Amino acid sequence: MSDLPNCPKCQSTYTYEDRDLFVCPECGNEWAAGETAEEEGLKINDANGNPLADGDTVTVIKDLKVKGSSLVVKVGTKVKNIRLVEGDHDIDCKIDGIGPMKLKSEFVKKA
């Protein structure tokens, strides 16, 4: 039997070693030998490089047009209680007067 660790993302037992990384063929996850699932969380930074976390309050640093409408999120708009998600638009939030939307972390700064 193999002494390779299970995948920390999907718990698959079919992992293999590729140079200095472990690879899971089922979900495509790659991790270093000493890395654990706790260390693997989302690491998202604002425009100034400050780390963001769920529940933070951020401020918009650029006018952002809302796709599909004539609304604009103005510079200085505070967004409370953000949620971090994976993807291109990595902040899920609700903006007063506009509603739920996704933002890119490069257009906000931590308040």
XYZ file of C-alpha atoms in Angstrom:
111
model
C 0.000 0.000 0.000
C 1.120 3.569 -0.673
C 2.206 5.926 2.087
C 1.138 9.010 0.101
C -1.329 11.367 1.850
C -4.953 11.705 0.786
C -5.950 14.845 -1.118
C -6.771 17.631 1.393
C -9.445 19.013 -0.942
C -11.468 15.923 -1.947
C -9.933 13.195 0.275
C -9.085 11.041 -2.743
C -6.661 8.171 -2.129
C -5.355 8.216 -5.731
C -2.703 10.893 -5.196
C 0.746 10.758 -6.736
C 4.023 12.614 -6.310
C 5.346 14.910 -9.048
C 8.777 16.365 -8.184
C 8.211 18.231 -4.901
C 4.387 18.363 -5.127
C 1.569 15.921 -4.493
C -1.129 15.824 -7.181
C -4.736 14.591 -7.092
C -5.919 13.298 -10.492
C -9.584 13.474 -9.462
C -9.888 17.177 -8.571
C -6.589 18.517 -9.981
C -5.408 19.836 -6.616
C -1.648 20.264 -6.111
C 0.016 20.836 -2.734
C 3.452 20.796 -1.149
C 4.540 18.014 1.178
C 4.159 20.008 4.428
C 0.961 21.810 3.437
C -2.325 21.009 5.152
C -5.957 21.820 4.375
C -5.992 24.624 6.965
C -3.165 26.433 5.196
C -4.933 26.141 1.867
C -7.780 28.631 2.497
C -8.505 31.546 0.193
C -5.775 34.152 0.339
C -7.210 37.297 -1.209
C -5.637 40.752 -0.869
C -7.082 44.209 -1.521
C -5.567 46.788 -3.894
C -2.969 47.758 -1.252
C -1.927 44.173 -0.506
C -3.787 43.869 2.815
C -5.301 40.415 3.403
C -9.116 40.248 3.319
C -11.353 37.947 5.355
C -15.053 37.078 5.426
C -17.054 39.772 7.217
C -14.619 42.623 6.505
C -15.700 46.109 5.430
C -14.108 47.463 2.252
C -14.199 50.748 0.335
C -14.452 50.969 -3.472
C -11.450 52.834 -4.962
C -12.740 53.324 -8.526
C -16.112 54.083 -10.155
C -17.505 50.741 -11.264
C -20.234 50.426 -13.892
C -22.814 47.766 -13.078
C -23.102 45.464 -16.070
C -26.605 45.317 -17.530
C -27.838 48.581 -15.989
C -27.086 52.298 -15.908
C -26.070 52.201 -12.235
C -22.554 53.071 -11.052
C -20.842 52.115 -7.789
C -19.110 55.373 -6.839
C -15.622 55.820 -5.382
C -15.724 55.720 -1.584
C -18.757 53.426 -1.334
C -18.418 51.292 1.801
C -19.337 47.644 1.464
C -19.933 45.808 4.743
C -19.845 42.110 5.548
C -18.108 40.791 2.423
C -17.757 37.090 1.616
C -14.721 35.719 -0.207
C -15.282 33.273 -3.071
C -13.111 31.644 -5.719
C -13.048 33.028 -9.227
C -12.286 36.205 -11.157
C -14.737 38.288 -9.101
C -13.616 37.097 -5.688
C -15.819 39.206 -3.371
C -19.518 38.476 -2.886
C -21.422 41.356 -1.272
C -24.589 43.405 -1.059
C -24.363 47.123 -1.843
C -27.048 49.467 -0.507
C -29.135 50.899 -3.359
C -27.818 48.377 -5.886
C -28.226 44.915 -4.369
C -26.176 41.720 -4.408
C -23.148 41.665 -6.687
C -19.594 40.402 -7.082
C -16.514 42.617 -7.016
C -12.870 42.152 -7.913
C -10.515 42.587 -4.974
C -8.246 44.839 -7.052
C -10.894 47.593 -6.930
C -11.365 47.738 -3.152
C -9.323 48.597 -0.086
C -9.836 47.426 3.470
C -11.685 50.012 5.588
